[in-house]
Amino acid sequence: MTSVFDRAHRRTTVGLLMLVTFIAFESMAVGTAMPTAVAELDGLAWYAWPFSAFLVASVVGMVVGGGVGDRRGVRVALPWGVGAFAAGLLIAGVAADMAVFVVGRAVQGLGAGVIVVLLYVMAGQAYAPALRPRLFGAISTAWVLPALVGPVVAGLLTTHASWRVVFLGLLPLIVLGLALVLPAVRGLPRPEPAGGPAAGWWWAVLAGAGIAALQYAGQRRDLVAIAIAVAGIAALVAGLRPLLPAGTVRAARGMPAVVASRGLLAGAFFGMDALLPLTLTEVHGFSATAAGVPLTAGALGWATASQVQGRLPDLPRERLLRIGFVLLAVGLAATSLAALPALGGWPAYLTWAVAGFGMGLGMPSVGVLLLAQSPEHRRGADSAALQIADVTASALCIGSAGVLVAAATAGSLSLPTAVLGSIAVFTVLALAGVRVAGRAAALGGPSAPTPTLASS
């Protein structure tokens, strides 16, 4: 039987999976290394900026990657994406101050956004339809191992070597992945000539500028901040409007609610996922390794729930999505115990697994609902909208937490209070998702039972 690892596809598959694995590892590991990195660079007040810069730039990268891939082909776009990601790793790894480090993270995000889009384009061109489900299964599996070991490995490297190794150590491996996949890229057909440049990237840049302006305004805390915040909101709304389905903000029934659900899931979970290692290291004095263990627990919960939901094909996806939001809200609210100095931070080892279990039910359900409701000619645009909602909401939530951390650094409030305030916001978002989940069914009524993906 033909396989994604047969002679014709082996190098291509291995190269693709290596790229996915290394991007996933960096994504999972950086949260563990970040408290040490920002402390060494004297940038605690700007803690959220490296996360937000990566996410905002990745939105631009997704739109740019899709446009360049459509016009000039994967063979041109993929090396540029990998090159940008590698350059970002190098810049962040050698950064001597916080500003350079943030720039490095932004360059990484740009490259990662390009790569993520092009991997799916390449899958459609290099693999026959019968092989694609197996390839996507392998890609999903490639996210699991980094999610499980990334935080712990990053913690060990940060504790016993340097946080810089978390970035610089991936460089030769990224180059190896590209070398394996390049022969297949060169053999792909050139795209048909398309008229005009890709229009979407300007909107992505505008939305990203809006997110950055809002985060900066929150950290100024003066009258000028009001004007900056108003301009940021205007830029964000104007930028997202052409990129998301109409009605996404109000979670209109059908596709808009599906996209909104993805944003609520990602914002609530990843906002706290970025903040948790800082809480454990600064409030409780955990080592980088110990602070990474709850993130691994969350990944285990996510992976377990992904398998569970795959064994429930008869359960409507919107119902599973609602259960996922409930568990996420419970996990977030319970994680507030880890912010209390008297409790020592230990509750996070359990509570974050509960939050991860909720994500493992919710994220695959969103993907299935999208595919069930998106017509073939809209599938690419709808999938892009899903990713954009994900990273935009994550950037906004991480940025809001960063504003509170900056206030704590300035002495306006204590760090535990800042963490508790952030958790309250994220929990409210998860509870809003419980209501939105019911609207994610197709317009004709509850979704039919559908075979589900094993993971997001």
mmCIF file of N, CA, C and O in Angstrom, residues 208-278:
data_model
loop_
_atom_site.group_PDB
_atom_site.id
_atom_site.type_symbol
_atom_site.label_atom_id
_atom_site.label_comp_id
_atom_site.label_asym_id
_atom_site.label_seq_id
_atom_site.Cartn_x
_atom_site.Cartn_y
_atom_site.Cartn_z
ATOM 1 N N GLY A 208 -1.849 44.165 12.773
ATOM 2 C CA GLY A 208 -0.705 43.992 13.665
ATOM 3 C C GLY A 208 -0.282 45.296 14.308
ATOM 4 O O GLY A 208 0.044 45.340 15.506
ATOM 5 N N ALA A 209 -0.290 46.376 13.534
ATOM 6 C CA ALA A 209 0.051 47.687 14.095
ATOM 7 C C ALA A 209 -0.959 48.091 15.167
ATOM 8 O O ALA A 209 -0.598 48.697 16.183
ATOM 9 N N GLY A 210 -2.213 47.742 14.946
ATOM 10 C CA GLY A 210 -3.235 48.055 15.946
ATOM 11 C C GLY A 210 -2.990 47.322 17.253
ATOM 12 O O GLY A 210 -3.114 47.899 18.342
ATOM 13 N N ILE A 211 -2.630 46.033 17.173
ATOM 14 C CA ILE A 211 -2.342 45.251 18.382
ATOM 15 C C ILE A 211 -1.152 45.854 19.124
ATOM 16 O O ILE A 211 -1.178 46.027 20.356
ATOM 17 N N ALA A 212 -0.091 46.183 18.379
ATOM 18 C CA ALA A 212 1.097 46.761 19.006
ATOM 19 C C ALA A 212 0.781 48.106 19.665
ATOM 20 O O ALA A 212 1.256 48.401 20.767
ATOM 21 N N ALA A 213 -0.034 48.916 19.005
ATOM 22 C CA ALA A 213 -0.394 50.221 19.571
ATOM 23 C C ALA A 213 -1.182 50.068 20.866
ATOM 24 O O ALA A 213 -0.953 50.793 21.841
ATOM 25 N N LEU A 214 -2.103 49.120 20.887
ATOM 26 C CA LEU A 214 -2.885 48.891 22.102
ATOM 27 C C LEU A 214 -1.993 48.427 23.255
ATOM 28 O O LEU A 214 -2.148 48.874 24.394
ATOM 29 N N GLN A 215 -1.075 47.543 22.958
ATOM 30 C CA GLN A 215 -0.188 47.054 24.011
ATOM 31 C C GLN A 215 0.713 48.176 24.519
ATOM 32 O O GLN A 215 0.924 48.328 25.729
ATOM 33 N N TYR A 216 1.230 48.988 23.600
ATOM 34 C CA TYR A 216 2.089 50.101 24.003
ATOM 35 C C TYR A 216 1.317 51.128 24.814
ATOM 36 O O TYR A 216 1.811 51.653 25.824
ATOM 37 N N ALA A 217 0.083 51.412 24.391
ATOM 38 C CA ALA A 217 -0.743 52.373 25.128
ATOM 39 C C ALA A 217 -0.991 51.894 26.552
ATOM 40 O O ALA A 217 -0.968 52.690 27.503
ATOM 41 N N GLY A 218 -1.225 50.594 26.716
ATOM 42 C CA GLY A 218 -1.473 50.059 28.043
ATOM 43 C C GLY A 218 -0.285 50.193 28.969
ATOM 44 O O GLY A 218 -0.443 50.295 30.189
ATOM 45 N N GLN A 219 0.912 50.237 28.403
ATOM 46 C CA GLN A 219 2.101 50.337 29.237
ATOM 47 C C GLN A 219 2.508 51.779 29.525
ATOM 48 O O GLN A 219 3.298 52.022 30.430
ATOM 49 N N ARG A 220 1.971 52.738 28.775
ATOM 50 C CA ARG A 220 2.329 54.149 29.029
ATOM 51 C C ARG A 220 1.609 54.702 30.255
ATOM 52 O O ARG A 220 2.176 55.429 31.045
ATOM 53 N N ARG A 221 0.298 54.429 30.346
ATOM 54 C CA ARG A 221 -0.501 54.903 31.479
ATOM 55 C C ARG A 221 -0.429 56.419 31.652
ATOM 56 O O ARG A 221 -0.162 56.940 32.725
ATOM 57 N N ASP A 222 -0.643 57.160 30.555
ATOM 58 C CA ASP A 222 -0.739 58.615 30.621
ATOM 59 C C ASP A 222 -1.783 59.075 29.609
ATOM 60 O O ASP A 222 -2.446 58.260 28.961
ATOM 61 N N LEU A 223 -1.956 60.395 29.452
ATOM 62 C CA LEU A 223 -2.992 60.908 28.554
ATOM 63 C C LEU A 223 -2.713 60.564 27.100
ATOM 64 O O LEU A 223 -3.632 60.328 26.315
ATOM 65 N N VAL A 224 -1.434 60.552 26.719
ATOM 66 C CA VAL A 224 -1.087 60.197 25.344
ATOM 67 C C VAL A 224 -1.540 58.781 25.025
ATOM 68 O O VAL A 224 -1.896 58.463 23.883
ATOM 69 N N ALA A 225 -1.559 57.932 26.043
ATOM 70 C CA ALA A 225 -1.952 56.537 25.839
ATOM 71 C C ALA A 225 -3.375 56.434 25.299
ATOM 72 O O ALA A 225 -3.690 55.510 24.540
ATOM 73 N N ILE A 226 -4.245 57.377 25.677
ATOM 74 C CA ILE A 226 -5.628 57.322 25.212
ATOM 75 C C ILE A 226 -5.689 57.473 23.696
ATOM 76 O O ILE A 226 -6.372 56.719 23.001
ATOM 77 N N ALA A 227 -4.956 58.461 23.173
ATOM 78 C CA ALA A 227 -4.939 58.678 21.722
ATOM 79 C C ALA A 227 -4.335 57.481 20.998
ATOM 80 O O ALA A 227 -4.837 57.047 19.947
ATOM 81 N N ILE A 228 -3.271 56.921 21.567
ATOM 82 C CA ILE A 228 -2.636 55.755 20.942
ATOM 83 C C ILE A 228 -3.599 54.574 20.951
ATOM 84 O O ILE A 228 -3.702 53.825 19.967
ATOM 85 N N ALA A 229 -4.326 54.389 22.051
ATOM 86 C CA ALA A 229 -5.274 53.270 22.151
ATOM 87 C C ALA A 229 -6.399 53.419 21.134
ATOM 88 O O ALA A 229 -6.800 52.439 20.495
ATOM 89 N N VAL A 230 -6.915 54.638 20.975
ATOM 90 C CA VAL A 230 -7.989 54.868 19.991
ATOM 91 C C VAL A 230 -7.492 54.550 18.583
ATOM 92 O O VAL A 230 -8.180 53.879 17.797
ATOM 93 N N ALA A 231 -6.284 55.020 18.264
ATOM 94 C CA ALA A 231 -5.719 54.726 16.945
ATOM 95 C C ALA A 231 -5.496 53.229 16.766
ATOM 96 O O ALA A 231 -5.729 52.671 15.681
ATOM 97 N N GLY A 232 -5.069 52.555 17.848
ATOM 98 C CA GLY A 232 -4.843 51.118 17.763
ATOM 99 C C GLY A 232 -6.122 50.349 17.513
ATOM 100 O O GLY A 232 -6.154 49.414 16.703
ATOM 101 N N ILE A 233 -7.191 50.737 18.201
ATOM 102 C CA ILE A 233 -8.481 50.067 17.996
ATOM 103 C C ILE A 233 -8.960 50.257 16.560
ATOM 104 O O ILE A 233 -9.434 49.320 15.908
ATOM 105 N N ALA A 234 -8.830 51.503 16.050
ATOM 106 C CA ALA A 234 -9.258 51.784 14.670
ATOM 107 C C ALA A 234 -8.468 50.948 13.673
ATOM 108 O O ALA A 234 -9.034 50.370 12.728
ATOM 109 N N ALA A 235 -7.148 50.859 13.874
ATOM 110 C CA ALA A 235 -6.309 50.080 12.955
ATOM 111 C C ALA A 235 -6.644 48.601 13.034
ATOM 112 O O ALA A 235 -6.706 47.908 12.008
ATOM 113 N N LEU A 236 -6.874 48.104 14.252
ATOM 114 C CA LEU A 236 -7.185 46.681 14.419
ATOM 115 C C LEU A 236 -8.502 46.326 13.741
ATOM 116 O O LEU A 236 -8.589 45.327 13.008
ATOM 117 N N VAL A 237 -9.523 47.134 13.959
ATOM 118 C CA VAL A 237 -10.831 46.859 13.353
ATOM 119 C C VAL A 237 -10.748 46.929 11.834
ATOM 120 O O VAL A 237 -11.261 46.059 11.117
ATOM 121 N N ALA A 238 -10.079 47.968 11.329
ATOM 122 C CA ALA A 238 -9.971 48.130 9.872
ATOM 123 C C ALA A 238 -9.180 46.992 9.244
ATOM 124 O O ALA A 238 -9.506 46.523 8.146
ATOM 125 N N GLY A 239 -8.132 46.519 9.941
ATOM 126 C CA GLY A 239 -7.308 45.463 9.384
ATOM 127 C C GLY A 239 -7.978 44.102 9.387
ATOM 128 O O GLY A 239 -7.841 43.320 8.442
ATOM 129 N N LEU A 240 -8.721 43.814 10.462
ATOM 130 C CA LEU A 240 -9.338 42.496 10.569
ATOM 131 C C LEU A 240 -10.595 42.355 9.729
ATOM 132 O O LEU A 240 -10.957 41.244 9.331
ATOM 133 N N ARG A 241 -11.268 43.430 9.480
ATOM 134 C CA ARG A 241 -12.557 43.370 8.777
ATOM 135 C C ARG A 241 -12.485 42.609 7.465
ATOM 136 O O ARG A 241 -13.337 41.742 7.197
ATOM 137 N N PRO A 242 -11.492 42.847 6.576
ATOM 138 C CA PRO A 242 -11.457 42.087 5.315
ATOM 139 C C PRO A 242 -10.922 40.659 5.478
ATOM 140 O O PRO A 242 -11.042 39.860 4.559
ATOM 141 N N LEU A 243 -10.306 40.364 6.619
ATOM 142 C CA LEU A 243 -9.649 39.078 6.792
ATOM 143 C C LEU A 243 -10.507 38.033 7.494
ATOM 144 O O LEU A 243 -10.196 36.840 7.451
ATOM 145 N N LEU A 244 -11.585 38.472 8.165
ATOM 146 C CA LEU A 244 -12.442 37.562 8.914
ATOM 147 C C LEU A 244 -13.849 37.561 8.334
ATOM 148 O O LEU A 244 -14.283 38.556 7.742
ATOM 149 N N PRO A 245 -14.602 36.468 8.494
ATOM 150 C CA PRO A 245 -15.987 36.440 7.994
ATOM 151 C C PRO A 245 -16.829 37.522 8.668
ATOM 152 O O PRO A 245 -16.645 37.825 9.851
ATOM 153 N N ALA A 246 -17.744 38.097 7.913
ATOM 154 C CA ALA A 246 -18.638 39.105 8.478
ATOM 155 C C ALA A 246 -19.415 38.510 9.646
ATOM 156 O O ALA A 246 -19.948 37.409 9.557
ATOM 157 N N GLY A 247 -19.479 39.248 10.745
ATOM 158 C CA GLY A 247 -20.198 38.779 11.922
ATOM 159 C C GLY A 247 -19.343 38.035 12.922
ATOM 160 O O GLY A 247 -19.858 37.539 13.927
ATOM 161 N N THR A 248 -18.022 37.976 12.711
ATOM 162 C CA THR A 248 -17.161 37.237 13.631
ATOM 163 C C THR A 248 -17.148 37.870 15.020
ATOM 164 O O THR A 248 -17.199 37.163 16.034
ATOM 165 N N VAL A 249 -17.085 39.186 15.092
ATOM 166 C CA VAL A 249 -16.999 39.861 16.392
ATOM 167 C C VAL A 249 -18.232 39.570 17.245
ATOM 168 O O VAL A 249 -18.127 39.346 18.455
ATOM 169 N N ARG A 250 -19.408 39.539 16.620
ATOM 170 C CA ARG A 250 -20.621 39.242 17.385
ATOM 171 C C ARG A 250 -20.952 37.748 17.364
ATOM 172 O O ARG A 250 -21.992 37.330 17.865
ATOM 173 N N ALA A 251 -20.051 36.943 16.805
ATOM 174 C CA ALA A 251 -20.217 35.483 16.777
ATOM 175 C C ALA A 251 -21.547 35.080 16.171
ATOM 176 O O ALA A 251 -22.315 34.303 16.757
ATOM 177 N N ALA A 252 -21.835 35.611 14.978
ATOM 178 C CA ALA A 252 -23.058 35.231 14.277
ATOM 179 C C ALA A 252 -23.060 33.735 14.005
ATOM 180 O O ALA A 252 -22.012 33.099 13.847
ATOM 181 N N ARG A 253 -24.243 33.161 13.927
ATOM 182 C CA ARG A 253 -24.380 31.707 13.786
ATOM 183 C C ARG A 253 -23.691 31.204 12.509
ATOM 184 O O ARG A 253 -23.724 31.849 11.477
ATOM 185 N N GLY A 254 -23.077 30.061 12.614
ATOM 186 C CA GLY A 254 -22.405 29.450 11.472
ATOM 187 C C GLY A 254 -20.925 29.747 11.480
ATOM 188 O O GLY A 254 -20.279 29.752 12.539
ATOM 189 N N MET A 255 -20.364 29.996 10.315
ATOM 190 C CA MET A 255 -18.928 30.190 10.179
ATOM 191 C C MET A 255 -18.356 31.301 11.064
ATOM 192 O O MET A 255 -17.281 31.128 11.662
ATOM 193 N N PRO A 256 -19.034 32.473 11.190
ATOM 194 C CA PRO A 256 -18.470 33.500 12.084
ATOM 195 C C PRO A 256 -18.291 32.999 13.512
ATOM 196 O O PRO A 256 -17.293 33.314 14.165
ATOM 197 N N ALA A 257 -19.243 32.221 14.019
ATOM 198 C CA ALA A 257 -19.123 31.689 15.381
ATOM 199 C C ALA A 257 -17.999 30.663 15.474
ATOM 200 O O ALA A 257 -17.333 30.550 16.514
ATOM 201 N N VAL A 258 -17.777 29.897 14.413
ATOM 202 C CA VAL A 258 -16.671 28.937 14.397
ATOM 203 C C VAL A 258 -15.342 29.676 14.523
ATOM 204 O O VAL A 258 -14.477 29.322 15.344
ATOM 205 N N VAL A 259 -15.169 30.719 13.728
ATOM 206 C CA VAL A 259 -13.927 31.493 13.765
ATOM 207 C C VAL A 259 -13.783 32.202 15.110
ATOM 208 O O VAL A 259 -12.691 32.239 15.701
ATOM 209 N N ALA A 260 -14.886 32.758 15.625
ATOM 210 C CA ALA A 260 -14.832 33.420 16.929
ATOM 211 C C ALA A 260 -14.463 32.430 18.032
ATOM 212 O O ALA A 260 -13.707 32.767 18.957
ATOM 213 N N SER A 261 -14.970 31.212 17.941
ATOM 214 C CA SER A 261 -14.652 30.192 18.945
ATOM 215 C C SER A 261 -13.158 29.890 18.962
ATOM 216 O O SER A 261 -12.558 29.727 20.033
ATOM 217 N N ARG A 262 -12.561 29.822 17.782
ATOM 218 C CA ARG A 262 -11.118 29.570 17.726
ATOM 219 C C ARG A 262 -10.352 30.691 18.422
ATOM 220 O O ARG A 262 -9.396 30.451 19.168
ATOM 221 N N GLY A 263 -10.765 31.937 18.189
ATOM 222 C CA GLY A 263 -10.105 33.061 18.838
ATOM 223 C C GLY A 263 -10.255 33.024 20.346
ATOM 224 O O GLY A 263 -9.293 33.269 21.089
ATOM 225 N N LEU A 264 -11.456 32.712 20.842
ATOM 226 C CA LEU A 264 -11.687 32.655 22.282
ATOM 227 C C LEU A 264 -10.878 31.537 22.933
ATOM 228 O O LEU A 264 -10.291 31.723 24.007
ATOM 229 N N LEU A 265 -10.834 30.374 22.295
ATOM 230 C CA LEU A 265 -10.033 29.267 22.820
ATOM 231 C C LEU A 265 -8.561 29.651 22.909
ATOM 232 O O LEU A 265 -7.918 29.505 23.956
ATOM 233 N N ALA A 266 -8.035 30.142 21.803
ATOM 234 C CA ALA A 266 -6.607 30.443 21.744
ATOM 235 C C ALA A 266 -6.236 31.587 22.677
ATOM 236 O O ALA A 266 -5.224 31.521 23.395
ATOM 237 N N GLY A 267 -7.037 32.652 22.689
ATOM 238 C CA GLY A 267 -6.714 33.791 23.534
ATOM 239 C C GLY A 267 -6.694 33.428 25.000
ATOM 240 O O GLY A 267 -5.745 33.761 25.733
ATOM 241 N N ALA A 268 -7.727 32.730 25.461
ATOM 242 C CA ALA A 268 -7.815 32.389 26.879
ATOM 243 C C ALA A 268 -6.694 31.429 27.291
ATOM 244 O O ALA A 268 -6.064 31.603 28.341
ATOM 245 N N PHE A 269 -6.426 30.411 26.469
ATOM 246 C CA PHE A 269 -5.431 29.404 26.855
ATOM 247 C C PHE A 269 -4.008 29.931 26.721
ATOM 248 O O PHE A 269 -3.212 29.865 27.667
ATOM 249 N N PHE A 270 -3.669 30.462 25.553
ATOM 250 C CA PHE A 270 -2.277 30.850 25.324
ATOM 251 C C PHE A 270 -1.901 32.121 26.072
ATOM 252 O O PHE A 270 -0.716 32.351 26.351
ATOM 253 N N GLY A 271 -2.901 32.952 26.412
ATOM 254 C CA GLY A 271 -2.603 34.088 27.269
ATOM 255 C C GLY A 271 -2.034 33.630 28.599
ATOM 256 O O GLY A 271 -1.028 34.152 29.092
ATOM 257 N N MET A 272 -2.673 32.626 29.205
ATOM 258 C CA MET A 272 -2.190 32.106 30.483
ATOM 259 C C MET A 272 -0.977 31.209 30.310
ATOM 260 O O MET A 272 -0.097 31.154 31.178
ATOM 261 N N ASP A 273 -0.898 30.503 29.189
ATOM 262 C CA ASP A 273 0.241 29.628 28.927
ATOM 263 C C ASP A 273 1.547 30.416 28.911
ATOM 264 O O ASP A 273 2.590 29.929 29.353
ATOM 265 N N ALA A 274 1.486 31.646 28.403
ATOM 266 C CA ALA A 274 2.675 32.498 28.385
ATOM 267 C C ALA A 274 2.978 33.068 29.760
ATOM 268 O O ALA A 274 4.146 33.313 30.104
ATOM 269 N N LEU A 275 1.954 33.285 30.570
ATOM 270 C CA LEU A 275 2.114 33.925 31.869
ATOM 271 C C LEU A 275 2.489 32.944 32.973
ATOM 272 O O LEU A 275 3.120 33.328 33.973
ATOM 273 N N LEU A 276 2.141 31.676 32.810
ATOM 274 C CA LEU A 276 2.323 30.701 33.890
ATOM 275 C C LEU A 276 3.784 30.507 34.295
ATOM 276 O O LEU A 276 4.092 30.517 35.507
ATOM 277 N N PRO A 277 4.733 30.325 33.354
ATOM 278 C CA PRO A 277 6.126 30.169 33.800
ATOM 279 C C PRO A 277 6.643 31.381 34.567
ATOM 280 O O PRO A 277 7.382 31.222 35.550
ATOM 281 N N LEU A 278 6.263 32.587 34.147
ATOM 282 C CA LEU A 278 6.683 33.790 34.858
ATOM 283 C C LEU A 278 6.128 33.776 36.284
ATOM 284 O O LEU A 278 6.823 34.139 37.244
#
